[in-house]
Short mmCIF file of C-alpha atoms in Angstrom, two decimals:
data_model
loop_
_atom_site.label_atom_id
_atom_site.label_comp_id
_atom_site.label_asym_id
_atom_site.label_seq_id
_atom_site.Cartn_x
_atom_site.Cartn_y
_atom_site.Cartn_z
CA MET A 10 27.22 -3.67 55.44
CA TRP A 11 29.84 -2.41 52.96
CA TYR A 12 27.18 -2.16 50.27
CA TYR A 13 25.08 0.01 52.60
CA LEU A 14 28.04 2.28 53.43
CA ILE A 15 28.88 2.80 49.77
CA LYS A 16 25.24 3.52 48.98
CA ARG A 17 24.97 6.06 51.80
CA LEU A 18 28.17 7.79 50.69
CA LEU A 19 26.81 8.05 47.16
CA VAL A 20 23.51 9.46 48.45
CA MET A 21 25.47 12.24 50.17
CA ILE A 22 26.51 13.63 46.79
CA PRO A 23 23.03 14.69 45.57
CA THR A 24 22.20 15.88 49.09
CA LEU A 25 25.19 18.19 49.18
CA LEU A 26 24.49 19.25 45.62
CA GLY A 27 20.90 20.12 46.45
CA VAL A 28 21.86 22.16 49.53
CA LEU A 29 24.55 24.06 47.63
CA THR A 30 22.30 24.68 44.62
CA LEU A 31 19.41 26.00 46.69
CA THR A 32 21.67 28.23 48.77
CA PHE A 33 23.48 29.50 45.68
CA LEU A 34 20.22 30.49 44.00
CA VAL A 35 19.01 32.26 47.14
CA THR A 36 22.23 34.24 47.48
CA GLN A 37 22.10 35.31 43.83
CA PHE A 38 18.63 36.80 43.98
CA VAL A 39 18.26 38.03 47.55
CA PRO A 40 18.23 41.85 47.72
CA GLY A 41 21.11 43.72 49.26
CA GLY A 42 24.05 41.76 47.86
CA PRO A 43 27.75 42.46 48.48
CA VAL A 44 27.91 45.10 45.73
CA GLU A 45 25.01 47.00 47.26
CA ASN A 46 26.55 46.69 50.72
CA MET A 47 29.86 48.06 49.52
CA LEU A 48 28.13 50.94 47.73
CA ALA A 49 26.24 51.72 50.93
CA ALA A 50 29.52 51.68 52.86
CA ILE A 51 31.07 54.05 50.32
CA ASP A 52 28.01 56.27 50.62
CA GLY A 53 28.36 56.32 54.38
CA GLU A 54 32.07 57.11 54.23
CA SER A 55 31.47 59.84 51.65
CA ALA A 56 28.71 61.33 53.79
CA ARG A 57 30.94 61.31 56.87
CA THR A 58 33.79 62.91 54.94
CA GLY A 59 31.40 65.48 53.52
CA VAL A 60 30.09 66.39 56.94
CA GLU A 61 33.59 66.76 58.33
CA GLY A 62 34.68 68.77 55.31
CA GLY A 63 31.59 70.96 55.56
CA ALA A 64 32.19 71.61 59.22
CA SER A 65 35.80 72.63 58.67
CA GLY A 66 35.57 74.29 55.23
CA GLY A 67 32.21 75.92 55.52
CA GLY A 68 30.58 73.94 52.66
CA TRP A 69 28.69 70.72 51.84
CA SER A 70 30.55 68.43 49.40
CA TYR A 71 28.60 65.15 49.53
CA SER A 72 26.16 64.46 46.70
CA GLY A 73 24.96 60.95 47.57
CA ARG A 74 25.19 58.05 45.11
CA GLN A 75 25.94 60.60 42.36
CA GLY A 76 29.54 60.53 43.62
CA ILE A 77 29.89 56.87 42.57
CA ASP A 78 30.25 56.58 38.82
CA ASP A 79 29.36 53.62 36.63
CA GLN A 80 33.01 52.60 36.29
CA GLN A 81 33.34 52.12 40.04
CA ILE A 82 30.13 50.07 40.15
CA ALA A 83 31.38 47.91 37.27
CA HIS A 84 34.69 47.42 39.09
CA LEU A 85 32.90 46.23 42.25
CA THR A 86 30.66 43.93 40.21
CA SER A 87 33.73 42.39 38.57
CA LEU A 88 35.58 42.18 41.90
CA TYR A 89 32.88 40.00 43.41
CA GLY A 90 32.44 37.94 40.24
CA PHE A 91 28.91 39.09 39.46
CA ASP A 92 29.89 40.13 35.95
CA GLN A 93 30.05 36.44 34.95
CA PRO A 94 26.97 34.48 33.84
CA LEU A 95 25.05 32.69 36.58
CA TRP A 96 25.78 29.23 35.18
CA ASP A 97 29.53 29.88 34.98
CA ARG A 98 29.61 31.02 38.60
CA TYR A 99 27.68 27.95 39.67
CA ILE A 100 29.99 25.51 37.87
CA GLN A 101 33.06 27.29 39.22
CA MET A 102 31.69 27.10 42.76
CA LEU A 103 31.02 23.35 42.50
CA GLY A 104 34.51 22.71 41.13
CA ASN A 105 36.13 24.66 43.94
CA PHE A 106 34.03 23.08 46.67
CA LEU A 107 34.92 19.63 45.37
CA VAL A 108 38.53 20.25 46.46
CA PHE A 109 37.47 22.24 49.57
CA ASP A 110 38.47 25.55 48.06
CA PHE A 111 35.89 27.96 49.50
CA GLY A 112 37.49 31.07 48.05
CA GLU A 113 38.20 34.40 49.70
CA SER A 114 35.96 36.38 52.02
CA TYR A 115 34.53 39.49 50.41
CA PHE A 116 35.17 41.79 53.35
CA ARG A 117 37.76 40.15 55.63
CA ASN A 118 40.75 39.84 53.25
CA GLU A 119 41.25 36.22 54.28
CA SER A 120 40.44 32.82 52.84
CA VAL A 121 37.19 31.24 54.00
CA TRP A 122 38.97 28.07 55.10
CA SER A 123 41.37 30.09 57.29
CA LEU A 124 38.44 31.94 58.81
CA ILE A 125 36.61 28.70 59.61
CA GLN A 126 39.75 27.18 61.13
CA SER A 127 40.36 30.23 63.30
CA LYS A 128 36.80 30.14 64.67
CA LEU A 129 36.48 26.36 64.92
CA GLY A 130 38.22 26.06 68.29
CA VAL A 131 35.51 27.98 70.13
CA SER A 132 32.65 25.97 68.63
CA VAL A 133 34.46 22.67 69.16
CA SER A 134 35.13 23.53 72.81
CA LEU A 135 31.50 24.38 73.48
CA GLY A 136 30.21 21.47 71.39
CA ILE A 137 32.35 18.73 72.92
CA TRP A 138 31.58 19.75 76.49
CA THR A 139 27.88 20.15 75.76
CA PHE A 140 27.69 16.78 74.02
CA LEU A 141 29.67 14.86 76.66
CA LEU A 142 27.92 16.40 79.65
CA THR A 143 24.51 15.79 78.09
CA TYR A 144 25.11 12.05 77.87
CA LEU A 145 27.25 11.69 81.02
CA VAL A 146 24.54 13.32 83.14
CA SER A 147 21.33 12.34 81.34
CA VAL A 148 21.94 8.59 80.91
CA PRO A 149 22.85 7.75 84.54
CA LEU A 150 20.13 10.10 85.78
CA GLY A 151 17.55 8.50 83.49
CA VAL A 152 18.54 5.01 84.72
CA ALA A 153 18.26 6.13 88.35
CA LYS A 154 14.83 7.63 87.65
CA ALA A 155 13.67 4.40 85.98
CA VAL A 156 14.78 2.30 88.94
CA ARG A 157 13.08 4.71 91.36
CA ALA A 158 10.06 5.48 89.18
CA GLY A 159 7.28 7.17 91.15
CA SER A 160 9.52 8.06 94.10
CA ARG A 161 10.25 11.52 95.49
CA PHE A 162 13.66 11.40 93.76
CA ASP A 163 11.91 10.81 90.43
CA PHE A 164 9.52 13.73 91.01
CA VAL A 165 12.20 16.22 92.14
CA THR A 166 14.64 15.40 89.34
CA SER A 167 11.87 15.60 86.74
CA LEU A 168 10.94 19.02 88.05
CA LEU A 169 14.56 20.18 87.88
CA VAL A 170 15.32 18.96 84.36
CA LEU A 171 12.01 20.25 82.98
CA THR A 172 12.66 23.63 84.57
CA GLY A 173 16.07 23.69 82.91
CA TYR A 174 14.48 22.74 79.61
CA ALA A 175 11.92 25.55 79.91
CA VAL A 176 14.59 28.22 80.49
CA PRO A 177 16.29 29.32 77.21
CA GLY A 178 20.07 29.08 77.20
CA PHE A 179 20.63 32.80 76.68
CA VAL A 180 18.30 33.65 79.59
CA LEU A 181 20.24 31.30 81.85
CA GLY A 182 23.43 32.85 80.53
CA VAL A 183 22.27 36.33 81.53
CA LEU A 184 21.35 35.01 84.98
CA LEU A 185 24.78 33.39 85.38
CA ILE A 186 26.49 36.63 84.36
CA VAL A 187 24.43 38.60 86.88
CA LEU A 188 25.20 36.11 89.65
CA PHE A 189 28.79 35.03 88.97
CA GLY A 190 30.20 37.28 86.24
CA GLY A 191 30.50 40.52 88.16
CA GLY A 192 27.01 41.68 87.26
CA SER A 193 25.36 42.43 90.59
CA PHE A 194 26.63 39.79 93.01
CA TRP A 195 29.89 37.82 92.72
CA ASP A 196 32.76 38.37 90.27
CA VAL A 197 33.95 34.76 90.01
CA PHE A 198 34.19 33.85 86.32
CA PRO A 199 35.58 35.76 83.30
CA LEU A 200 33.26 36.86 80.51
CA ARG A 201 35.50 37.04 77.45
CA GLY A 202 37.42 34.43 75.46
CA LEU A 203 38.43 30.88 76.29
CA THR A 204 41.80 31.71 77.86
CA SER A 205 43.46 34.49 79.79
CA ASP A 206 45.93 36.96 78.29
CA ASN A 207 48.84 35.30 80.13
CA TRP A 208 47.98 31.81 78.76
CA ASP A 209 51.47 31.22 77.34
CA ASP A 210 53.11 31.93 80.70
CA LEU A 211 51.01 29.41 82.63
CA SER A 212 52.06 25.90 83.60
CA ALA A 213 50.32 22.85 82.10
CA TRP A 214 47.99 22.54 85.08
CA GLY A 215 47.48 26.29 85.10
CA LYS A 216 46.37 26.18 81.45
CA VAL A 217 43.84 23.43 82.21
CA THR A 218 42.32 25.28 85.15
CA ASP A 219 42.32 28.59 83.26
CA TYR A 220 40.49 27.00 80.31
CA LEU A 221 37.91 25.31 82.56
CA TRP A 222 37.48 28.60 84.43
CA HIS A 223 36.61 30.38 81.17
CA VAL A 224 34.24 27.74 79.75
CA ALA A 225 32.30 27.09 82.97
CA LEU A 226 29.55 29.68 82.43
CA PRO A 227 28.99 29.32 78.65
CA VAL A 228 28.95 25.51 78.85
CA THR A 229 26.50 25.62 81.76
CA ALA A 230 24.20 27.96 79.84
CA ALA A 231 24.38 25.75 76.74
CA VAL A 232 23.96 22.34 78.37
CA VAL A 233 21.25 22.71 81.02
CA SER A 234 18.35 22.85 78.58
CA SER A 235 19.52 19.65 76.82
CA PHE A 236 19.26 17.38 79.89
CA ALA A 237 15.49 16.94 79.91
CA LEU A 238 14.91 15.13 76.60
CA LYS A 239 17.75 12.64 76.99
CA THR A 240 16.97 12.00 80.66
CA LEU A 241 13.28 11.29 80.08
CA LEU A 242 14.05 9.24 76.98
CA THR A 243 16.49 7.10 78.95
CA LYS A 244 14.00 6.67 81.79
CA ASN A 245 11.11 5.65 79.54
CA THR A 246 13.28 3.26 77.51
CA PHE A 247 14.62 1.57 80.64
CA LEU A 248 11.13 1.28 82.12
CA GLU A 249 9.96 -0.45 78.96
CA GLU A 250 12.89 -2.88 78.99
CA ILE A 251 12.70 -3.60 82.72
CA ARG A 252 9.18 -4.95 82.26
CA ARG A 253 10.25 -7.51 79.64
CA GLN A 254 10.40 -11.22 80.32
CA TYR A 255 14.17 -11.61 79.93
CA VAL A 256 14.70 -9.27 82.90
CA PHE A 257 12.55 -11.42 85.17
CA THR A 258 14.45 -14.48 83.92
CA ALA A 259 17.83 -12.87 84.66
CA ARG A 260 16.71 -11.93 88.17
CA ALA A 261 15.35 -15.45 88.74
CA LYS A 262 18.79 -16.84 87.88
CA GLY A 263 20.25 -14.86 90.77
CA LEU A 264 22.01 -12.08 88.86
CA SER A 265 22.57 -8.88 90.80
CA GLU A 266 20.37 -5.90 90.03
CA ARG A 267 23.41 -3.91 88.89
CA ARG A 268 24.41 -6.64 86.44
CA VAL A 269 20.85 -6.95 85.13
CA LEU A 270 20.57 -3.22 84.53
CA TRP A 271 23.95 -2.43 83.01
CA LYS A 272 24.71 -5.67 81.15
CA HIS A 273 21.31 -6.73 79.83
CA VAL A 274 18.85 -3.83 80.01
CA PHE A 275 21.30 -1.10 79.09
CA ARG A 276 22.37 -2.81 75.87
CA ASN A 277 18.79 -3.10 74.61
CA ALA A 278 17.81 0.37 75.84
CA LEU A 279 20.77 1.98 74.11
CA LEU A 280 19.28 1.95 70.61
CA PRO A 281 16.87 4.89 71.11
CA LEU A 282 19.74 6.89 72.60
CA VAL A 283 21.93 6.15 69.60
CA THR A 284 19.06 7.22 67.35
CA GLY A 285 19.29 10.71 68.82
CA PHE A 286 23.08 10.75 68.67
CA PRO A 287 23.43 12.68 65.36
CA GLY A 288 20.87 15.30 66.30
CA THR A 289 22.43 15.85 69.72
CA PHE A 290 25.90 16.08 68.20
CA ILE A 291 24.94 18.66 65.60
CA ALA A 292 22.84 20.65 68.08
CA ALA A 293 25.72 20.73 70.56
CA PHE A 294 28.09 22.19 67.98
CA PHE A 295 25.93 24.55 65.96
CA THR A 296 22.38 25.04 67.26
CA GLY A 297 22.03 27.97 69.62
CA SER A 298 25.77 28.70 69.62
CA LEU A 299 25.24 32.21 68.24
CA LEU A 300 23.49 33.55 71.34
CA ILE A 301 25.94 31.88 73.73
CA GLU A 302 28.95 33.10 71.75
CA THR A 303 27.58 36.64 71.60
CA LEU A 304 26.62 36.70 75.26
CA PHE A 305 30.03 35.53 76.48
CA SER A 306 32.10 37.31 73.78
CA LEU A 307 33.28 34.07 72.15
CA ASP A 308 34.31 34.46 68.52
CA GLY A 309 33.13 31.13 67.06
CA LEU A 310 31.44 29.73 63.97
CA GLY A 311 27.97 30.78 65.06
CA LEU A 312 28.92 34.44 65.26
CA LEU A 313 30.93 34.18 62.03
CA SER A 314 27.96 32.73 60.12
CA TYR A 315 25.57 35.35 61.48
CA GLU A 316 27.85 38.26 60.59
CA SER A 317 28.49 36.80 57.14
CA ILE A 318 24.77 36.55 56.42
CA ASN A 319 24.21 40.13 57.51
CA SER A 320 27.09 41.46 55.41
CA ARG A 321 26.21 39.19 52.42
CA ASP A 322 29.67 37.60 52.57
CA TYR A 323 28.55 34.75 50.33
CA PRO A 324 31.80 32.72 50.19
CA VAL A 325 31.79 32.44 53.99
CA VAL A 326 28.07 31.59 54.04
CA MET A 327 28.44 28.90 51.39
CA GLY A 328 31.62 27.45 52.87
CA SER A 329 30.17 27.25 56.39
CA LEU A 330 26.94 25.69 55.16
CA TYR A 331 28.82 23.14 53.06
CA LEU A 332 30.96 22.14 56.04
CA PHE A 333 27.97 21.94 58.42
CA THR A 334 26.00 19.81 55.97
CA LEU A 335 28.91 17.44 55.41
CA ILE A 336 29.45 17.02 59.16
CA ALA A 337 25.74 16.35 59.68
CA LEU A 338 25.65 13.67 56.96
CA MET A 339 28.78 11.96 58.25
CA THR A 340 27.48 12.02 61.81
CA LYS A 341 24.23 10.41 60.71
CA LEU A 342 26.22 7.69 58.99
CA VAL A 343 28.26 7.08 62.14
CA GLY A 344 24.99 6.79 64.09
CA ASP A 345 23.73 4.13 61.66
CA ILE A 346 26.96 2.16 62.00
CA ALA A 347 26.63 2.35 65.78
CA TYR A 348 23.29 0.53 65.51
CA VAL A 349 25.05 -2.55 64.17
CA LEU A 350 27.83 -2.38 66.75
CA ILE A 351 25.27 -2.26 69.55
CA ASP A 352 22.87 -4.83 68.13
CA PRO A 353 24.31 -7.14 65.41
CA ARG A 354 20.79 -8.40 64.71
CA ILE A 355 20.05 -5.18 62.81
CA LYS A 356 20.41 -5.63 59.06
CA PHE A 357 20.36 -2.69 56.65
CA ASP A 358 19.78 -4.74 53.55
CA ALA A 359 16.41 -6.47 53.43
CA VAL A 360 16.44 -10.03 52.19
CA GLU A 361 13.51 -10.96 49.99
CA ALA A 362 11.51 -13.87 51.27
CA ARG A 363 11.35 -16.79 48.92
#
């Protein structure tokens, strides 16, 4: 087991290196880099100033990119580090990332690590609730559907979860806003932030209820579409296990149906659910969070990454990607370890037959 863990940790190094290298090369050669963006911003500011000056002074003073001399362009190139050779920038980036130094944002005047920390709370809040509710609802529902397979309950719940799966999260979010966010019907839930402005003045219980009041709509929009896959997977896995011989033997010994299901069947049916654990965890935290955060005015990592890509803020892009990749690899490792905890018969290291 320890040999496997060490081997997996060592494999993470080339994986991270490959992701960083590929992303670095893309950011170096993609058109419209940070220098070009800053020059465009200067152009826009100069044009606006020229229009205002022309309106008040009776003349037109803006002359386009001609107003930006080569010295200013060289200064911007040096400011963003693009005056250094490509190889030197690459080695410097790897050295900094090794000690989790992601550098400074090009346009926000703040370190990348501080930016990620400030946005992490929103994504963690949405991710934890989405992840927990997915398993807390889908697993018991899947077991109930397996026990009542073919019944009206099975048909109705399948219809509901598949309908939720078919509706995109942002569409459901718009519907929730229209219904309960003061759109056209009831003004019940707030639509901005995770807490109210008077958060510091609330009691402990008041803070809990205020937080739950704010996250109710975004969590609902994010979690509904994730029920179907886990519910149907749980149902099918339980149906397969229920038909095995050891279940008939346990029932013949007089064990209660509840004990058979939750002590014997559940343990064996848990492996496929653990297999999907890493993917569900990562999806809950990062996949689809951009639309939900934008829709409900939540300033999280999804929105930060999107804005950084648009503005070519490469330190933020690289730092966020590095962190996401590391979390994904560690989560996959935790999922593999969970296999052994659930079923000790699983061995990672094959033994050669003699």
